[in-house]
Coordinates of C-alpha atoms and ligand atoms in Angstrom, one line a residue:
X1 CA -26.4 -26.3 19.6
X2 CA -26.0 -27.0 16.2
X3 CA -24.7 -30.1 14.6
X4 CA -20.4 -29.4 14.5
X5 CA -18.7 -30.0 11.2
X6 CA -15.6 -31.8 11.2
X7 CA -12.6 -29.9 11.0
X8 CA -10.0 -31.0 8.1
X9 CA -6.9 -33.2 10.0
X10 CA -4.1 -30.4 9.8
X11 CA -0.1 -30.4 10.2
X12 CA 0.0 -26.7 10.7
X13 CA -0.4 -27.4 14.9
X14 CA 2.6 -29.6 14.7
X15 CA 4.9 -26.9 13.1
X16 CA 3.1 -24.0 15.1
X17 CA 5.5 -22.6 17.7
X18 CA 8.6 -24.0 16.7
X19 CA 9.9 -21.7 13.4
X20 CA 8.4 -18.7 14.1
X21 CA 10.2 -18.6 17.5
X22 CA 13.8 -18.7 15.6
X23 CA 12.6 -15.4 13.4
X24 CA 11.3 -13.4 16.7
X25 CA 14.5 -14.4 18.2
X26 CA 16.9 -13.0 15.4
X27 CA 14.6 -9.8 14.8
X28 CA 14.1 -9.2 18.5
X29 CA 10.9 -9.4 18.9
X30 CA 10.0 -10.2 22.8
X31 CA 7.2 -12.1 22.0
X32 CA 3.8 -11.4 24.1
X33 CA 0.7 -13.6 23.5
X34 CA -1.5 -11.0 23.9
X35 CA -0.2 -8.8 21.3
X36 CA -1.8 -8.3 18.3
X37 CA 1.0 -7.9 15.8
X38 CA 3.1 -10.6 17.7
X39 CA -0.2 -13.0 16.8
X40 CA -0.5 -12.1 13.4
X41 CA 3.3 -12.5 12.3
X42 CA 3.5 -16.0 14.4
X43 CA 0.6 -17.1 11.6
X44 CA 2.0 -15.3 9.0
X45 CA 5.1 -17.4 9.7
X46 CA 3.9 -20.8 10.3
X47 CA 2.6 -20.0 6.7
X48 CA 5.4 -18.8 5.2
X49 CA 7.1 -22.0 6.3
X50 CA 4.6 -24.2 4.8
X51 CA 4.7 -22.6 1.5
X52 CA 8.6 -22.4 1.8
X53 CA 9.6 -18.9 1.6
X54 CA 13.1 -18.5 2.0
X55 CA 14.7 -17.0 5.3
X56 CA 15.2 -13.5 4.3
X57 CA 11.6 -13.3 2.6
X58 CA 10.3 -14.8 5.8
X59 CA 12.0 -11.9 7.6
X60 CA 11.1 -8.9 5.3
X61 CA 7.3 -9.9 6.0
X62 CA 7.7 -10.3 9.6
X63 CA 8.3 -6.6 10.0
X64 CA 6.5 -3.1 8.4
X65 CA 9.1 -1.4 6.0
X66 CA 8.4 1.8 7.4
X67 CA 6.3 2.8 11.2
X68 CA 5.3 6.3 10.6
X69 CA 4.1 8.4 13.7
X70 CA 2.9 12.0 14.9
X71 CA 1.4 14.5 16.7
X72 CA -0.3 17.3 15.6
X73 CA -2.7 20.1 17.1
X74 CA -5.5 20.3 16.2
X75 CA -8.0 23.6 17.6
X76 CA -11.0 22.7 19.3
X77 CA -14.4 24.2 19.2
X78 CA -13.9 26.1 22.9
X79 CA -11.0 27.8 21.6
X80 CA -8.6 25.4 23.1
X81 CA -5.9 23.3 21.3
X82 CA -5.2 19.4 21.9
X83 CA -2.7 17.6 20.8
X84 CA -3.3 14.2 18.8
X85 CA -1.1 10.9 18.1
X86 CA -1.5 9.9 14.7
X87 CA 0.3 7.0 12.8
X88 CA 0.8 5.3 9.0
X89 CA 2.3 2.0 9.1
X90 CA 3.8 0.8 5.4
X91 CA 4.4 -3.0 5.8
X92 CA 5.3 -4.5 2.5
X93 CA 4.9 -2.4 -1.3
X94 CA 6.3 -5.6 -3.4
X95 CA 3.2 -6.5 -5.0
X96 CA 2.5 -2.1 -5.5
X97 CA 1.4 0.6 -3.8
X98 CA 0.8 0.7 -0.2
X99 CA -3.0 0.6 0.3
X100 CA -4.9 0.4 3.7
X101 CA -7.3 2.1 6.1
X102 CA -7.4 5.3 8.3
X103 CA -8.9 4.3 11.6
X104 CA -10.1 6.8 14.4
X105 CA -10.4 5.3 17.7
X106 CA -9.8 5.5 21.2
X107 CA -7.8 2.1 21.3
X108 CA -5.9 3.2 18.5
X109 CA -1.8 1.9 19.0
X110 CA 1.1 1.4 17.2
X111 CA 0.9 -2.8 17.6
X112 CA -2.6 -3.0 16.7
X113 CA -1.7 -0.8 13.5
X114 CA 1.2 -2.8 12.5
X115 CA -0.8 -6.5 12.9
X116 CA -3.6 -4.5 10.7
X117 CA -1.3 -3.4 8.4
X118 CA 0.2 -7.1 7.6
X119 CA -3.2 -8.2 6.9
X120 CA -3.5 -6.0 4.2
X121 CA -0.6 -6.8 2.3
X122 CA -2.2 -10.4 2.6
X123 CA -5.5 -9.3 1.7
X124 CA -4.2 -7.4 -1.5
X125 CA -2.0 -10.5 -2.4
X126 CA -5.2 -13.2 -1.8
X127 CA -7.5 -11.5 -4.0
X128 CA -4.7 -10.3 -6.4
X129 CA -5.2 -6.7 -7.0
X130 CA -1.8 -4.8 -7.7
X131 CA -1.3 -3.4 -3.6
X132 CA 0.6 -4.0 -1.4
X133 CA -0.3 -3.4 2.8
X134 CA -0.8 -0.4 5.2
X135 CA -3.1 1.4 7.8
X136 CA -3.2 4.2 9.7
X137 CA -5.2 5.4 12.8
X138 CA -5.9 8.4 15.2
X139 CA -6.0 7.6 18.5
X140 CA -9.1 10.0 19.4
X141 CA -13.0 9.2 20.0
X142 CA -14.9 10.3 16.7
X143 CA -18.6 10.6 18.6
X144 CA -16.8 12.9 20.9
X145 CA -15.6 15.6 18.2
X146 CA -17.9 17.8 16.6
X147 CA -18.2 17.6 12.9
X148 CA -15.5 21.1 12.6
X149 CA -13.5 19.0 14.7
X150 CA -13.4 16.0 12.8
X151 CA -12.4 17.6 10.1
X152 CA -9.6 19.9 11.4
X153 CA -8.3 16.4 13.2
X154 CA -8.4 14.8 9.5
X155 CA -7.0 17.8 7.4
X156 CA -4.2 18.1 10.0
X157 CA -3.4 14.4 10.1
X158 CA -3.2 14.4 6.7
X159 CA -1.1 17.2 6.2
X160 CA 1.2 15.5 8.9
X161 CA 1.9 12.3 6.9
X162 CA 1.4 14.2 3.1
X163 CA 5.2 13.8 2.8
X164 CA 4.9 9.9 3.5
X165 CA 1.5 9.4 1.0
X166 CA 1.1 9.7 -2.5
X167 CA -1.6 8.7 -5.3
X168 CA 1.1 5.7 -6.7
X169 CA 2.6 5.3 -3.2
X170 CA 0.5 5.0 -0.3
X171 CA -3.4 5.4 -0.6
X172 CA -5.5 5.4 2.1
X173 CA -9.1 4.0 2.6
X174 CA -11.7 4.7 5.7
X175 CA -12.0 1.8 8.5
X176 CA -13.3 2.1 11.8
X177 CA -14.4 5.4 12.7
X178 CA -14.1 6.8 9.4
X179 CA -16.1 7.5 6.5
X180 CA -17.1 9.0 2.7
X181 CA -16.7 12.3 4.2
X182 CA -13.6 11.8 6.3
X183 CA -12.3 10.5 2.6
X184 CA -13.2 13.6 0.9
X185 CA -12.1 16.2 4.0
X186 CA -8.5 14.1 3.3
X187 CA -8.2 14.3 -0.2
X188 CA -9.3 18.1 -0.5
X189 CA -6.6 18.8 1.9
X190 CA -3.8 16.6 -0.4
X191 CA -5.1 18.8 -3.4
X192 CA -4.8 22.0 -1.6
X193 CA -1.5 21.1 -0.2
X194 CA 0.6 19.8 -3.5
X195 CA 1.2 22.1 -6.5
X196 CA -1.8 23.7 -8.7
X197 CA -0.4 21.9 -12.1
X198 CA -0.3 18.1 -10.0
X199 CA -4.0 18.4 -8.4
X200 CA -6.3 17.0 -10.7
X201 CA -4.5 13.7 -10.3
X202 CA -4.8 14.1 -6.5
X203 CA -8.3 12.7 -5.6
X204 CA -7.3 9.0 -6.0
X205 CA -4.8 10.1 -2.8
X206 CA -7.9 8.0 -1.0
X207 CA -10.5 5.6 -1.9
X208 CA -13.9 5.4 -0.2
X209 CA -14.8 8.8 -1.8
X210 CA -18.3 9.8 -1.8
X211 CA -19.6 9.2 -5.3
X212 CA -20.0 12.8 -6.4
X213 CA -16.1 13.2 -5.8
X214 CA -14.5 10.2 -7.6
X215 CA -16.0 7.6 -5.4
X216 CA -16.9 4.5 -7.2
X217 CA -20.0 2.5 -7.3
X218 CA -20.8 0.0 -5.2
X219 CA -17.5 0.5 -2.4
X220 CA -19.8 1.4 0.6
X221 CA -21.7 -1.9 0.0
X222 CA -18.1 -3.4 -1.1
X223 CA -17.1 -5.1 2.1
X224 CA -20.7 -6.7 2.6
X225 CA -20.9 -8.0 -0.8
X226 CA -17.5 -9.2 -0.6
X227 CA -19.2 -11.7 2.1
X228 CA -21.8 -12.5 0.4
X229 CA -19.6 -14.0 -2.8
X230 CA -17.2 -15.3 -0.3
X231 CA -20.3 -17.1 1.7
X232 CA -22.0 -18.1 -1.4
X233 CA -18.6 -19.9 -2.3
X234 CA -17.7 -21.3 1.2
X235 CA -20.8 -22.3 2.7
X236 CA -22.3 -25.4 0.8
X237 CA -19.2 -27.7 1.5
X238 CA -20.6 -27.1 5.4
X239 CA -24.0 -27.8 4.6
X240 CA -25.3 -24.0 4.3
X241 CA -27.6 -22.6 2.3
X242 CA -27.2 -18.6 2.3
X243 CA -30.7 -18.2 1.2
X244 CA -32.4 -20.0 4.9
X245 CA -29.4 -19.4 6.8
X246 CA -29.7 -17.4 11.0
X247 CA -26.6 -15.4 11.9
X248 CA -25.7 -13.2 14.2
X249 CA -23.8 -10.1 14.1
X250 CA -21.3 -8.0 16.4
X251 CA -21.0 -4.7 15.0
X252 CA -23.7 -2.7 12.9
X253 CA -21.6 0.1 11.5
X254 CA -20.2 0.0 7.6
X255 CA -19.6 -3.7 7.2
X256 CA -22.0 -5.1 9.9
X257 CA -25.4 -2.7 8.3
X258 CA -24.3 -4.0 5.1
X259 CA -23.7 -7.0 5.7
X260 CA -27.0 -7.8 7.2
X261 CA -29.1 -5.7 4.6
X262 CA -27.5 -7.7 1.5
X263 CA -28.2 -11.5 3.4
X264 CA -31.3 -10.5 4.4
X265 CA -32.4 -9.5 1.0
X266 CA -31.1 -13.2 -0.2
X267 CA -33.3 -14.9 2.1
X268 CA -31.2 -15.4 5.4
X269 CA -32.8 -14.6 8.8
X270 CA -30.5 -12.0 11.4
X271 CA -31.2 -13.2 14.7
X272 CA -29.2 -11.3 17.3
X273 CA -26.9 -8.5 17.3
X274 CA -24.6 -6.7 19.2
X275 CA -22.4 -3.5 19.5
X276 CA -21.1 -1.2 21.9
X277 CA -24.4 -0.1 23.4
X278 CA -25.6 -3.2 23.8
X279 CA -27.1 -6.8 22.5
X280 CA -30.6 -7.9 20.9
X281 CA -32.4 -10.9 20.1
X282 CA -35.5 -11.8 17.8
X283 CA -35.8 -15.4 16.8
X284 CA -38.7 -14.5 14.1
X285 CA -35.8 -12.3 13.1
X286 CA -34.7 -8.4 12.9
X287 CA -35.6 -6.2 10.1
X288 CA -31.9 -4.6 9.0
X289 CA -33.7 -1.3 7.2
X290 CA -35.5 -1.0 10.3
X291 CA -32.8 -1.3 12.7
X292 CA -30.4 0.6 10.3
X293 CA -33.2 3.5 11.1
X294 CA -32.7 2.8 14.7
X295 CA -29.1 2.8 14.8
X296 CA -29.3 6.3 12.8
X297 CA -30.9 7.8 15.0
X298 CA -29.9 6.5 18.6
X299 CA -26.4 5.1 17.8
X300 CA -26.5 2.1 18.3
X301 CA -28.9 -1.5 18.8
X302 CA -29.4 -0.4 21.8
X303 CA -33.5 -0.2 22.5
X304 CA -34.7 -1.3 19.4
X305 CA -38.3 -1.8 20.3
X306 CA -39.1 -5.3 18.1
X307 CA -36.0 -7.6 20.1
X308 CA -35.6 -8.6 23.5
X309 CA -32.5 -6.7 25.0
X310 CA -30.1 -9.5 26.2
X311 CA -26.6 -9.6 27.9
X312 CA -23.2 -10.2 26.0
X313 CA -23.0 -13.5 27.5
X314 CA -26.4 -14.3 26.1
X315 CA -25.9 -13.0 22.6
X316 CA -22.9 -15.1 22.1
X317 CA -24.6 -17.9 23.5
X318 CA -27.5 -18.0 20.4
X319 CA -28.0 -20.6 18.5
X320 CA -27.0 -20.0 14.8
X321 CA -25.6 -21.2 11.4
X322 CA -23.4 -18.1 10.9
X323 CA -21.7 -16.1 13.4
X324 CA -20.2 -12.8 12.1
X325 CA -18.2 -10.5 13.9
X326 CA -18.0 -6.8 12.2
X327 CA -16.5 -4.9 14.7
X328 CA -13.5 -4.4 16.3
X329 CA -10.3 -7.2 16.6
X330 CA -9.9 -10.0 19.6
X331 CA -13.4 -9.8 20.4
X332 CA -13.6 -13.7 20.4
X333 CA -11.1 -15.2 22.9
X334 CA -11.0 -18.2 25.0
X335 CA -14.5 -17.9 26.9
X336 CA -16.4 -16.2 24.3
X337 CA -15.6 -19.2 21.9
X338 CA -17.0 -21.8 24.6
X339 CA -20.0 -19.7 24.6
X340 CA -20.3 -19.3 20.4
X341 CA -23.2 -21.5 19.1
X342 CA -22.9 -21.6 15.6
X343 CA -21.8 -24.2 12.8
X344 CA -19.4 -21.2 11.1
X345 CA -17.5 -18.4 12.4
X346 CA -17.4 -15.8 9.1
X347 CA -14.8 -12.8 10.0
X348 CA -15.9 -9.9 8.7
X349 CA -13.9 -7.8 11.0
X350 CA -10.4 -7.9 10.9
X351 CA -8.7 -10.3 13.3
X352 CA -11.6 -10.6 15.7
X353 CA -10.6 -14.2 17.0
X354 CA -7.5 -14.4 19.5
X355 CA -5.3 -17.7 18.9
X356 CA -7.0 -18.9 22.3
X357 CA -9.9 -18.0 20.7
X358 CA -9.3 -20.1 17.7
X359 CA -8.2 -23.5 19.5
X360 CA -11.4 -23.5 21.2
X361 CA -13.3 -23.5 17.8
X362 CA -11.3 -25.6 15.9
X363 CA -11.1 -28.2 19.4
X364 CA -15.4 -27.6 19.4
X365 CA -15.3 -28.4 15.1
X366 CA -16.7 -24.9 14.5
X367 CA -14.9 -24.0 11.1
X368 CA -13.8 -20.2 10.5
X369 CA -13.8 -18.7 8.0
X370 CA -10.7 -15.9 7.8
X371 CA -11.0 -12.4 7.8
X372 CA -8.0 -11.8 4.7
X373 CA -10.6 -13.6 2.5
X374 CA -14.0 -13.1 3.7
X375 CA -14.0 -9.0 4.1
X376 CA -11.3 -8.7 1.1
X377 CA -14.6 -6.7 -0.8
X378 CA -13.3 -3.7 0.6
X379 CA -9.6 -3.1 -0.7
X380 CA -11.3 -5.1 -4.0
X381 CA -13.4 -1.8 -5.3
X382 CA -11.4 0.6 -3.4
X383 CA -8.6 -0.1 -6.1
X384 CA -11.2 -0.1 -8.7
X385 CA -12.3 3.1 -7.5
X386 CA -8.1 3.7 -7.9
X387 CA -8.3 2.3 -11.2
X388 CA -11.2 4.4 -12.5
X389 CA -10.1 7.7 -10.8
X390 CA -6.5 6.5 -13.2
X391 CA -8.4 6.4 -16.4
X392 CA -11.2 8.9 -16.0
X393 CA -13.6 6.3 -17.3
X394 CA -16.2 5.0 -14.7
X395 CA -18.4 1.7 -14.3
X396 CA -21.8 1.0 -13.3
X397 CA -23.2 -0.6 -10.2
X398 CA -23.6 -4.0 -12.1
X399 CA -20.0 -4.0 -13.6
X400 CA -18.3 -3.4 -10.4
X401 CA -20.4 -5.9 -8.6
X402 CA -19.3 -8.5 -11.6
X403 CA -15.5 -7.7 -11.5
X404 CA -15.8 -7.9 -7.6
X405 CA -17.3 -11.5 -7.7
X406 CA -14.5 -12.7 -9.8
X407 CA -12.2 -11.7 -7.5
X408 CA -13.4 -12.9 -4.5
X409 CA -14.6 -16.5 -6.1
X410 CA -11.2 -16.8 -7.5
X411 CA -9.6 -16.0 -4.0
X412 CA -12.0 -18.1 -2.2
X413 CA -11.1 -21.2 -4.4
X414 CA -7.9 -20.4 -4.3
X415 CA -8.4 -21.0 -0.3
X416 CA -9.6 -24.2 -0.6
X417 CA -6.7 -25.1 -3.3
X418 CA -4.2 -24.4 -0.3
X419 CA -6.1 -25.7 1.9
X420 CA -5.3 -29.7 0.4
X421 CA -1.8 -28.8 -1.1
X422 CA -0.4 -27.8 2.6
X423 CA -2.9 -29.9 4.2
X424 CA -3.4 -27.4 7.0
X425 CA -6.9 -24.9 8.1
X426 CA -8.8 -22.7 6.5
X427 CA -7.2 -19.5 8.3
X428 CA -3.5 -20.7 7.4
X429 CA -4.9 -21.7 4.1
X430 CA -5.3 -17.8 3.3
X431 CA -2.3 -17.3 4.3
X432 CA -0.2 -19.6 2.4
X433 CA -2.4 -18.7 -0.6
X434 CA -1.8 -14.9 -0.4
X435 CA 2.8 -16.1 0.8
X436 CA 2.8 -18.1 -2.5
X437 CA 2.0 -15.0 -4.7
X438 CA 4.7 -12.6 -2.1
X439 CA 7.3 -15.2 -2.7
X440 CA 6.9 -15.3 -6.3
X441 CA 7.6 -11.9 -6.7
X442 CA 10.6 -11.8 -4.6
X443 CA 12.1 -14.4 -6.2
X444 CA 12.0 -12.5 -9.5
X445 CA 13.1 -9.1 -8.1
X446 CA 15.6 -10.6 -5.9
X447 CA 17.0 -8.3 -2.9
X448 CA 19.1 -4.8 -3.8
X449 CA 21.8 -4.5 -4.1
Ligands
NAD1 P1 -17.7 1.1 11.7 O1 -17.0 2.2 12.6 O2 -18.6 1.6 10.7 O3 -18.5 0.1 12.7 C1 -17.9 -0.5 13.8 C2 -19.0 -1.2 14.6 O4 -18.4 -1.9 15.7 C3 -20.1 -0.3 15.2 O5 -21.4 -0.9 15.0 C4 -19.7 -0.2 16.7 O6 -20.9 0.0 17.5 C5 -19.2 -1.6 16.9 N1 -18.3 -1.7 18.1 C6 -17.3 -0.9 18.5 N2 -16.8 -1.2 19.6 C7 -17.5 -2.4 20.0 C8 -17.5 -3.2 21.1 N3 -16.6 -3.0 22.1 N4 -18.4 -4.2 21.2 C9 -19.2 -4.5 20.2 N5 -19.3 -3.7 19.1 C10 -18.5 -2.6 19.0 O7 -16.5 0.2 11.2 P2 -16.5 -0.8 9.9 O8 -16.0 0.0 8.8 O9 -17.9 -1.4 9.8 O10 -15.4 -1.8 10.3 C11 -15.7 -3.0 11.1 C12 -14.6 -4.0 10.9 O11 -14.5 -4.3 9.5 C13 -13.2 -3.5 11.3 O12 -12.4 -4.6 11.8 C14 -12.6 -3.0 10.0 O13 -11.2 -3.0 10.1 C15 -13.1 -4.1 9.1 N6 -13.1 -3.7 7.7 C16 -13.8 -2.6 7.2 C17 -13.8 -2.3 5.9 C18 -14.5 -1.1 5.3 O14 -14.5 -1.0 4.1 N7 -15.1 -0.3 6.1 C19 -13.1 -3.2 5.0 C20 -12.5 -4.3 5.4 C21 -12.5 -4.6 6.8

């Protein structure tokens, strides 16, 4: 295994489960260690108490302002109808508009949309970009629908929760299971839907557009690149150079493909990888172009002809500098961590380590870095696609790559700022860095009335 790296002394595991407990108890909340939302607010709240936010700010973050769900018929290709559960969750607007994802999934649920939706109003706030947080989801399987399909499912979705969205309000973005297309199915239907003389300010109703329709340079890379700055920040106070670096990788859709194209052109070697048809392994290390070809056309790592197929346990168990998961959250609980063999866990997926999870690593000295700071890319050029869709005047590849590296260096300094003032880890850290900026705000707008 690789040599650990010792883990800063903290007080944040004194305070943990004390305060947060007298919050769930006055808002109700039954709390269940499993449950994603529940885990995220306890975090959120050990934070919050370290950077002092007073008791009614602690309690306006600990729930979403609004939990917005339907159902909605949608006509299949065999003539049938089904019926589909979709959902919009707006948890906190102080900072500006709601802005978050629209994920289509199986596992898609209210919990898991609310904990997702917190993370955004902390991501906006940590790389301070004028946002506040949401996300939405459809609980259906995308690889299952046809492409008519997926499109009926997204215009009537959309035309479900149109009432509850708006271009200054609540903008939407693609996540898991979503995409460019999905983005410009959505905001065609918004157009089509609101009157002729308000349309041509429509399109920035979502982010993520495909280029030709507003999109903005550089956001399909966004979330990858995001990493990179982060990483190129983070990584030498651990003793990493990007540039000779092995990781591995769980998930090789959006963020994961990215991800591993833009390391690999710095220099750094992708070793293993896996997703939900399986796991690979080259030591002399996997070509990303070559298994982005794969993935294309088979859908997913599975059978990639130049890596040895290996089992779950065994991909976890690889020896690398960087493990990254991009894919889906609580991937990394209790006996995955004992298995992880890497100096640095770098979330690129939202929430992918379960508290459990966590101790293990921070008990084994393997240092994590948080997914609020390191896949913050994403929401970063989605609201400067917002911004130029706004002004009509658009940037080029270079200029949103430049604006996007201040951002993320500035938030990733910011980190390690909060990191010595509240003497605590990394993850809480983000945390407190993104509740200072929240706190601020309220204390200047006050409550109404
Ligand atoms: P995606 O749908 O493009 O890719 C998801 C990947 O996860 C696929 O490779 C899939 O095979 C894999 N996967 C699914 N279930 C799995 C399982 N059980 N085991 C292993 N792998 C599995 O999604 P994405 O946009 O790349 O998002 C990945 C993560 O990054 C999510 O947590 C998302 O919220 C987060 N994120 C995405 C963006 C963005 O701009 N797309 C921005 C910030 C954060």
């Amino acid at each position: 295994m690789p040599e650990a790296i010792a883990t800063p002394k903290t007080k944040t595991s004194a305070t943990a489960g004390h305060l947060p407990a007298a919050v769930f108890q006055e808002l109700e909340i039954a709390k269940d260690e499993t449950n994603l939302f529940h885990q995220t607010i306890e975090q959120v709240l050990i934070a919050s108490q370290l950077v002092g936010l007073k008791h009614h700010q602690q309690i306006i973050v600990a729930q979403p302002l609004n939990e917005i769900m339907v159902h909605f018929p949608v006509l299949m290709d065999d003539g049938h109808h089904e019926l589909f559960k979709g959902y919009r969750v707006q948890h906190n607007n102080a900072l500006g508009p709601y802005k978050g994802g629209i994920r289509y999934h199986p596992q898609v649920n209210l919990d898991d949309i609310k904990a997702l939706a917190v993370l955004m109003t902390m991501k906006c706030s940590l790389v301070r970009i004028p946002f506040g947080g949401a996300k939405g989801g459809v609980k259906c399987n995308p690889r299952d629908l046809s492409p008519d399909e997926l499109m009926r499912v997204t215009r009537r979705f959309c035309s479900a929760i149109s009432n509850q969205i708006g271009p200054d309000y609540d903008i939407p973005a693609p996540d898991v299971g979503t995409n460019a297309q999905i983005m410009a199915w959505f905001a065609d239907t918004y157009a089509q839907t609101s009157p002729e003389h308000e349309r041509h300010d429509t399109l920035r109703i979502v982010t993520g557009k495909p280029v030709g329709m507003g999109g903005s340079a550089g956001r399909e890379k966004a979330t990858g690149q995001g990493m990179v700055d982060v990483l190129k920040e983070m990584l030498p106070e651990l003793g990493i150079d990007l540039a000779r670096m092995t990781f591995s990788l769980i998930g090789f859709g959006n963020v994961g493909g990215w991800t591993a194209r833009l390391f690999n052109e710095l220099g750094a070697t992708l070793v293993a990888v896996l997703d939900d048809t399986g796991a690979i392994h080259n030591d002399r290390g996997i070509d990303s172009g070559a298994l982005r070809k794969h993935v294309g056309a088979a859908g997913g790592v599975a059978g990639f002809q130049e890596a040895e197929q290996i089992s779950t346990d065994e991909f976890y168990s690889v020896a690398v500098d960087v493990f990254i998961p991009a894919a889906l959250e609580q991937m990394i609980g209790p006996e995955k961590a004992r298995l992880i063999n890497a100096k640095v866990i770098a979330e690129a997926a939202n929430a992918p380590t379960t508290p459990k999870g966590d101790a293990v690593l921070k008990q084994r000295g393997i240092e994590i870095l948080p997914a609020i700071l390191c896949n913050a890319g994403g929401v970063t050029v989605s609201y400067f696609e917002w911004v130029q869709n706004k002004s009509s005047v658009y940037w080029t590849l270079d200029e949103v790559d430049e604006r996007l590296n201040t951002h993320m260096v500035l938030a990733a300094r910011r980190v390690k700022v909060a990191r010595v003032k509240y003497e605590c880890d990394t993850r809480t850290a983000t945390y407190c860095a993104a509740l200072e900026r929240i706190g601020k705000v309220y204390d200047l707008r006050g409550v109404f009335p």
